[in-house]
Amino acid sequence: MQTSKITRIAVIVLVLLFLVLSVISCSTHTHTAAPASTGKKIPPGQAKKASGSKSAKAYAPGQQKKR
């Protein structure tokens, strides 16, 4: 009778331990949207707006002097 009582308690403790460890080890991952592709250039007018300058000429590749 004693061994079955000890066995029952051991099984209950192991099941509870398994459940507790399962819940503790759960993790969630949240994925955010990736920012716009950094390799892609923005249009000269948008670059002008972002920098606050008066002319977009400095940001247009066709308007830049070759060195």
Short mmCIF file of C-alpha atoms in Angstrom, two decimals:
data_model
loop_
_atom_site.label_atom_id
_atom_site.label_comp_id
_atom_site.label_asym_id
_atom_site.label_seq_id
_atom_site.Cartn_x
_atom_site.Cartn_y
_atom_site.Cartn_z
CA MET A 1 0.00 0.00 0.00
CA GLN A 2 2.82 2.42 0.80
CA THR A 3 4.61 1.97 -2.53
CA SER A 4 1.49 2.66 -4.54
CA LYS A 5 0.86 5.85 -2.54
CA ILE A 6 4.47 7.00 -3.06
CA THR A 7 4.28 6.10 -6.74
CA ARG A 8 1.03 8.04 -7.16
CA ILE A 9 2.56 11.13 -5.47
CA ALA A 10 5.71 10.83 -7.62
CA VAL A 11 3.66 10.61 -10.82
CA ILE A 12 1.57 13.65 -9.82
CA VAL A 13 4.71 15.64 -8.97
CA LEU A 14 6.35 14.70 -12.28
CA VAL A 15 3.24 15.64 -14.27
CA LEU A 16 2.99 18.99 -12.49
CA LEU A 17 6.69 19.62 -13.00
CA PHE A 18 6.31 18.83 -16.71
CA LEU A 19 3.34 21.21 -17.01
CA VAL A 20 5.14 24.00 -15.15
CA LEU A 21 8.26 23.63 -17.29
CA SER A 22 6.19 23.54 -20.46
CA VAL A 23 4.43 26.78 -19.58
CA ILE A 24 7.62 28.51 -18.46
CA SER A 25 9.51 27.59 -21.62
CA CYS A 26 6.84 28.99 -23.94
CA SER A 27 7.94 32.08 -25.77
CA THR A 28 6.23 34.25 -28.31
CA HIS A 29 7.89 36.00 -31.19
CA THR A 30 6.46 39.15 -32.67
CA HIS A 31 7.54 40.05 -36.16
CA THR A 32 7.43 43.65 -37.22
CA ALA A 33 7.31 44.79 -40.80
CA ALA A 34 10.76 45.28 -42.24
CA PRO A 35 11.66 48.87 -43.07
CA ALA A 36 11.73 49.89 -46.70
CA SER A 37 14.58 48.43 -48.67
CA THR A 38 17.70 50.41 -47.80
CA GLY A 39 19.34 49.63 -51.15
CA LYS A 40 16.60 51.42 -53.05
CA LYS A 41 17.11 55.15 -53.54
CA ILE A 42 14.33 57.60 -52.89
CA PRO A 43 13.35 60.14 -55.55
CA PRO A 44 15.19 63.48 -55.51
CA GLY A 45 12.07 65.40 -54.48
CA GLN A 46 11.55 63.17 -51.45
CA ALA A 47 15.22 63.53 -50.45
CA LYS A 48 14.82 67.31 -50.73
CA LYS A 49 11.78 67.23 -48.46
CA ALA A 50 13.56 65.06 -45.91
CA SER A 51 16.62 67.32 -45.77
CA GLY A 52 14.67 70.57 -45.95
CA SER A 53 16.72 72.07 -48.76
CA LYS A 54 15.20 74.36 -51.39
CA SER A 55 16.35 72.47 -54.50
CA ALA A 56 16.26 68.81 -55.46
CA LYS A 57 19.11 69.31 -57.94
CA ALA A 58 21.73 68.06 -55.46
CA TYR A 59 19.85 64.78 -55.07
CA ALA A 60 19.23 64.03 -58.77
CA PRO A 61 21.91 61.69 -60.17
CA GLY A 62 21.64 63.21 -63.66
CA GLN A 63 22.32 66.68 -62.31
CA GLN A 64 25.56 65.82 -60.52
CA LYS A 65 28.84 66.83 -62.03
CA LYS A 66 31.23 63.98 -62.85
CA ARG A 67 34.63 64.17 -61.25
#
